[in-house]
mmCIF file of C-alpha atoms in Angstrom:
data_model
loop_
_atom_site.group_PDB
_atom_site.id
_atom_site.type_symbol
_atom_site.label_atom_id
_atom_site.label_comp_id
_atom_site.label_asym_id
_atom_site.label_seq_id
_atom_site.Cartn_x
_atom_site.Cartn_y
_atom_site.Cartn_z
ATOM 1 C CA UNK A 153 -45.293 13.584 -15.096
ATOM 2 C CA UNK A 154 -43.211 13.107 -11.922
ATOM 3 C CA UNK A 155 -41.039 15.948 -10.669
ATOM 4 C CA UNK A 156 -37.314 15.533 -11.472
ATOM 5 C CA UNK A 157 -34.853 15.279 -8.599
ATOM 6 C CA UNK A 158 -33.177 18.725 -8.508
ATOM 7 C CA UNK A 159 -29.733 17.059 -8.283
ATOM 8 C CA UNK A 160 -30.158 15.648 -11.789
ATOM 9 C CA UNK A 161 -31.884 18.490 -13.635
ATOM 10 C CA UNK A 162 -30.014 19.364 -16.807
ATOM 11 C CA UNK A 163 -30.416 23.027 -17.717
ATOM 12 C CA UNK A 164 -31.691 23.440 -21.270
ATOM 13 C CA UNK A 165 -32.605 19.764 -21.675
ATOM 14 C CA UNK A 166 -35.786 18.817 -23.496
ATOM 15 C CA UNK A 167 -38.471 16.959 -21.556
ATOM 16 C CA UNK A 168 -37.435 13.755 -23.328
ATOM 17 C CA UNK A 169 -33.754 14.253 -22.459
ATOM 18 C CA UNK A 170 -34.577 15.046 -18.826
ATOM 19 C CA UNK A 171 -36.773 11.954 -18.626
ATOM 20 C CA UNK A 172 -33.841 9.852 -19.906
ATOM 21 C CA UNK A 173 -31.516 11.385 -17.275
ATOM 22 C CA UNK A 174 -34.090 10.759 -14.525
ATOM 23 C CA UNK A 175 -34.455 7.133 -15.607
ATOM 24 C CA UNK A 176 -30.693 6.642 -15.651
ATOM 25 C CA UNK A 177 -30.194 8.313 -12.246
ATOM 26 C CA UNK A 178 -32.959 6.208 -10.713
ATOM 27 C CA UNK A 179 -31.034 3.047 -11.621
ATOM 28 C CA UNK A 180 -28.134 4.182 -9.428
ATOM 29 C CA UNK A 181 -30.101 5.254 -6.380
ATOM 30 C CA UNK A 182 -30.060 2.881 -3.429
ATOM 31 C CA UNK A 183 -32.586 2.758 -0.669
ATOM 32 C CA UNK A 184 -31.235 2.404 2.857
ATOM 33 C CA UNK A 185 -32.545 -1.170 2.839
ATOM 34 C CA UNK A 186 -30.767 -2.041 -0.419
ATOM 35 C CA UNK A 187 -27.534 -0.392 0.767
ATOM 36 C CA UNK A 188 -27.668 -2.496 3.954
ATOM 37 C CA UNK A 189 -28.038 -5.626 1.789
ATOM 38 C CA UNK A 190 -25.040 -4.643 -0.346
ATOM 39 C CA UNK A 191 -22.916 -4.024 2.771
ATOM 40 C CA UNK A 192 -23.973 -7.351 4.292
ATOM 41 C CA UNK A 193 -23.112 -9.253 1.085
ATOM 42 C CA UNK A 194 -19.770 -7.455 0.686
ATOM 43 C CA UNK A 195 -18.838 -8.265 4.283
ATOM 44 C CA UNK A 196 -19.838 -11.929 3.733
ATOM 45 C CA UNK A 197 -17.629 -12.113 0.632
ATOM 46 C CA UNK A 198 -14.696 -10.535 2.490
ATOM 47 C CA UNK A 199 -14.992 -13.022 5.354
ATOM 48 C CA UNK A 200 -15.306 -15.876 2.855
ATOM 49 C CA UNK A 201 -12.182 -14.623 1.049
ATOM 50 C CA UNK A 202 -10.236 -14.421 4.314
ATOM 51 C CA UNK A 203 -11.314 -17.955 5.272
ATOM 52 C CA UNK A 204 -10.030 -19.755 2.179
ATOM 53 C CA UNK A 205 -8.222 -19.338 -1.137
ATOM 54 C CA UNK A 206 -10.060 -19.431 -4.437
ATOM 55 C CA UNK A 207 -13.079 -17.367 -3.385
ATOM 56 C CA UNK A 208 -14.806 -14.681 -5.458
ATOM 57 C CA UNK A 209 -13.214 -11.866 -3.456
ATOM 58 C CA UNK A 210 -9.538 -12.567 -2.803
ATOM 59 C CA UNK A 211 -8.428 -11.354 0.603
ATOM 60 C CA UNK A 212 -5.039 -11.349 2.301
ATOM 61 C CA UNK A 213 -5.059 -10.747 6.073
ATOM 62 C CA UNK A 214 -3.356 -7.692 7.518
ATOM 63 C CA UNK A 215 -1.294 -7.798 10.665
ATOM 64 C CA UNK A 216 -1.730 -4.122 11.459
ATOM 65 C CA UNK A 217 -3.207 -4.155 14.946
ATOM 66 C CA UNK A 218 -4.229 -0.514 15.373
ATOM 67 C CA UNK A 219 -4.681 2.704 13.492
ATOM 68 C CA UNK A 220 -2.904 5.982 14.194
ATOM 69 C CA UNK A 221 -4.661 8.425 16.500
ATOM 70 C CA UNK A 222 -2.888 11.617 15.442
ATOM 71 C CA UNK A 223 -1.172 11.959 18.816
ATOM 72 C CA UNK A 224 1.932 10.013 17.762
ATOM 73 C CA UNK A 225 5.254 11.831 17.930
ATOM 74 C CA UNK A 226 8.708 11.176 16.577
ATOM 75 C CA UNK A 227 10.367 10.213 13.330
ATOM 76 C CA UNK A 228 9.369 7.150 11.362
ATOM 77 C CA UNK A 229 11.236 5.702 8.405
ATOM 78 C CA UNK A 230 9.844 3.821 5.432
ATOM 79 C CA UNK A 231 10.712 2.242 2.127
ATOM 80 C CA UNK A 232 8.084 2.452 -0.629
ATOM 81 C CA UNK A 233 8.716 0.134 -3.575
ATOM 82 C CA UNK A 234 6.497 0.656 -6.613
ATOM 83 C CA UNK A 235 6.792 -0.473 -10.209
ATOM 84 C CA UNK A 236 9.296 2.087 -11.486
ATOM 85 C CA UNK A 237 10.448 4.015 -8.418
ATOM 86 C CA UNK A 238 11.659 3.453 -4.904
ATOM 87 C CA UNK A 239 11.255 6.046 -2.168
ATOM 88 C CA UNK A 240 13.065 6.123 1.140
ATOM 89 C CA UNK A 241 11.523 8.552 3.578
ATOM 90 C CA UNK A 242 11.404 9.940 7.068
ATOM 91 C CA UNK A 243 8.078 11.167 8.399
ATOM 92 C CA UNK A 244 8.156 13.296 11.548
ATOM 93 C CA UNK A 245 4.931 13.566 13.546
ATOM 94 C CA UNK A 246 4.359 16.363 16.066
ATOM 95 C CA UNK A 247 1.512 14.715 18.032
ATOM 96 C CA UNK A 248 -0.996 17.374 16.975
ATOM 97 C CA UNK A 249 -1.689 16.071 13.483
ATOM 98 C CA UNK A 250 1.274 17.881 11.935
ATOM 99 C CA UNK A 251 3.547 15.977 9.569
ATOM 100 C CA UNK A 252 6.930 16.795 8.034
ATOM 101 C CA UNK A 253 8.244 14.520 5.303
ATOM 102 C CA UNK A 254 11.708 14.112 3.819
ATOM 103 C CA UNK A 255 12.267 11.629 1.046
ATOM 104 C CA UNK A 256 14.491 10.598 -1.813
ATOM 105 C CA UNK A 257 13.205 8.967 -4.961
ATOM 106 C CA UNK A 258 15.273 6.449 -6.895
ATOM 107 C CA UNK A 259 14.433 5.047 -10.338
ATOM 108 C CA UNK A 260 14.593 1.257 -10.529
ATOM 109 C CA UNK A 261 17.263 0.254 -13.022
ATOM 110 C CA UNK A 262 16.726 -2.672 -15.383
ATOM 111 C CA UNK A 263 19.404 -4.556 -13.451
ATOM 112 C CA UNK A 264 17.527 -3.975 -10.186
ATOM 113 C CA UNK A 265 14.258 -5.138 -11.797
ATOM 114 C CA UNK A 266 15.825 -8.355 -13.040
ATOM 115 C CA UNK A 267 18.728 -9.248 -10.738
ATOM 116 C CA UNK A 268 19.807 -7.056 -7.845
ATOM 117 C CA UNK A 269 16.611 -5.590 -6.394
ATOM 118 C CA UNK A 270 17.236 -6.089 -2.673
ATOM 119 C CA UNK A 271 20.869 -4.958 -2.851
ATOM 120 C CA UNK A 272 19.685 -1.902 -4.821
ATOM 121 C CA UNK A 273 17.113 -1.103 -2.105
ATOM 122 C CA UNK A 274 19.779 -1.458 0.597
ATOM 123 C CA UNK A 275 22.091 0.907 -1.312
ATOM 124 C CA UNK A 276 19.255 3.466 -1.604
ATOM 125 C CA UNK A 277 18.621 3.221 2.139
ATOM 126 C CA UNK A 278 22.325 3.779 2.770
ATOM 127 C CA UNK A 279 22.314 6.829 0.449
ATOM 128 C CA UNK A 280 19.278 8.304 2.224
ATOM 129 C CA UNK A 281 20.778 7.785 5.688
ATOM 130 C CA UNK A 282 24.124 9.280 4.607
ATOM 131 C CA UNK A 283 22.534 12.250 2.790
ATOM 132 C CA UNK A 284 20.401 13.033 5.858
ATOM 133 C CA UNK A 285 23.246 12.419 8.317
ATOM 134 C CA UNK A 286 21.346 9.594 10.030
ATOM 135 C CA UNK A 287 23.451 6.738 11.266
ATOM 136 C CA UNK A 288 22.341 4.706 14.248
ATOM 137 C CA UNK A 289 24.677 4.882 17.203
ATOM 138 C CA UNK A 290 24.736 2.498 20.118
ATOM 139 C CA UNK A 291 22.659 -0.647 20.078
ATOM 140 C CA UNK A 292 19.399 0.741 18.642
ATOM 141 C CA UNK A 293 18.911 0.207 14.896
ATOM 142 C CA UNK A 294 16.860 2.476 12.661
ATOM 143 C CA UNK A 295 13.438 0.844 12.249
ATOM 144 C CA UNK A 296 11.900 1.078 8.753
ATOM 145 C CA UNK A 297 8.511 0.103 7.452
ATOM 146 C CA UNK A 298 8.210 -1.412 3.995
ATOM 147 C CA UNK A 299 5.507 -0.863 1.419
ATOM 148 C CA UNK A 300 6.013 -3.700 -1.053
ATOM 149 C CA UNK A 301 3.547 -3.307 -3.919
ATOM 150 C CA UNK A 302 3.626 -6.898 -5.104
ATOM 151 C CA UNK A 303 1.532 -9.944 -4.165
ATOM 152 C CA UNK A 304 2.783 -11.212 -0.807
ATOM 153 C CA UNK A 305 1.270 -13.755 1.539
ATOM 154 C CA UNK A 306 1.887 -11.880 4.771
ATOM 155 C CA UNK A 307 2.565 -14.116 7.770
ATOM 156 C CA UNK A 308 3.274 -11.440 10.410
ATOM 157 C CA UNK A 309 3.733 -7.687 10.668
ATOM 158 C CA UNK A 310 7.291 -8.039 9.364
ATOM 159 C CA UNK A 311 7.343 -11.097 7.133
ATOM 160 C CA UNK A 312 5.687 -12.222 3.958
ATOM 161 C CA UNK A 313 6.257 -14.671 1.134
ATOM 162 C CA UNK A 314 6.357 -13.331 -2.415
ATOM 163 C CA UNK A 315 3.559 -14.957 -4.432
ATOM 164 C CA UNK A 316 4.635 -13.650 -7.855
ATOM 165 C CA UNK A 317 6.317 -10.731 -9.546
ATOM 166 C CA UNK A 318 4.250 -8.138 -11.417
ATOM 167 C CA UNK A 319 4.829 -4.648 -12.902
ATOM 168 C CA UNK A 320 7.829 -5.711 -14.977
ATOM 169 C CA UNK A 321 9.940 -7.093 -12.135
ATOM 170 C CA UNK A 322 11.321 -10.600 -12.403
ATOM 171 C CA UNK A 323 14.135 -11.145 -9.935
ATOM 172 C CA UNK A 324 15.067 -14.847 -9.894
ATOM 173 C CA UNK A 325 15.084 -16.810 -6.643
ATOM 174 C CA UNK A 326 12.582 -14.598 -4.801
ATOM 175 C CA UNK A 327 9.146 -16.141 -5.410
ATOM 176 C CA UNK A 328 8.230 -18.297 -2.427
ATOM 177 C CA UNK A 329 10.689 -16.501 -0.144
ATOM 178 C CA UNK A 330 10.257 -13.939 2.636
ATOM 179 C CA UNK A 331 10.841 -10.502 1.075
ATOM 180 C CA UNK A 332 11.583 -8.876 4.435
ATOM 181 C CA UNK A 333 14.305 -11.445 5.085
ATOM 182 C CA UNK A 334 15.770 -10.851 1.595
ATOM 183 C CA UNK A 335 15.900 -7.104 2.268
ATOM 184 C CA UNK A 336 17.222 -7.545 5.803
ATOM 185 C CA UNK A 337 20.053 -9.731 4.466
ATOM 186 C CA UNK A 338 20.939 -7.082 1.850
ATOM 187 C CA UNK A 339 21.025 -4.376 4.556
ATOM 188 C CA UNK A 340 23.288 -6.569 6.692
ATOM 189 C CA UNK A 341 25.663 -7.094 3.744
ATOM 190 C CA UNK A 342 26.187 -3.302 3.758
ATOM 191 C CA UNK A 343 26.653 -3.266 7.513
ATOM 192 C CA UNK A 344 23.567 -1.090 8.017
ATOM 193 C CA UNK A 345 21.869 -1.289 11.412
ATOM 194 C CA UNK A 346 18.381 -1.029 9.940
ATOM 195 C CA UNK A 347 15.518 -3.265 11.057
ATOM 196 C CA UNK A 348 12.650 -3.785 8.631
#
């Protein structure tokens, strides 16, 4: 009888039980060669999905051009829209990997989910800026990133067309439109110098 891999030895198991565990574990082990094949096939499917709609693996291109290095400094603002909550936050980076975060969480009302979403978001941004005594002065607006957790066909780093609503939201007149533009318009209606 072959020796069991020590990672899968079950203390107190009978020989028959251990044999069953060994057989099961063996089915999940990948050789380096098989892992390379899986990676190659996954990459092929991703590239296929990026090339055209209707592929096995659906892919939407990202317009993020670089990743953070940890040496960034300053304050960065963001809006995070999920299914039931909205967060407005400021993240301050010290350039040495240190992060300080301030945020406010707002519960999406039924009216926001069905009619007034972008005006609601703009009001939450205004509340956050007022509560944290942050109002842009001079010509420079506050720049805010947006995490929009709904299917969007992104066309640039700051624009994307809503494909469909999910997670219980159904705001009329938004599907097929640029969600960043809808939010920017709502911010402008409040007179907020915020650039998404």
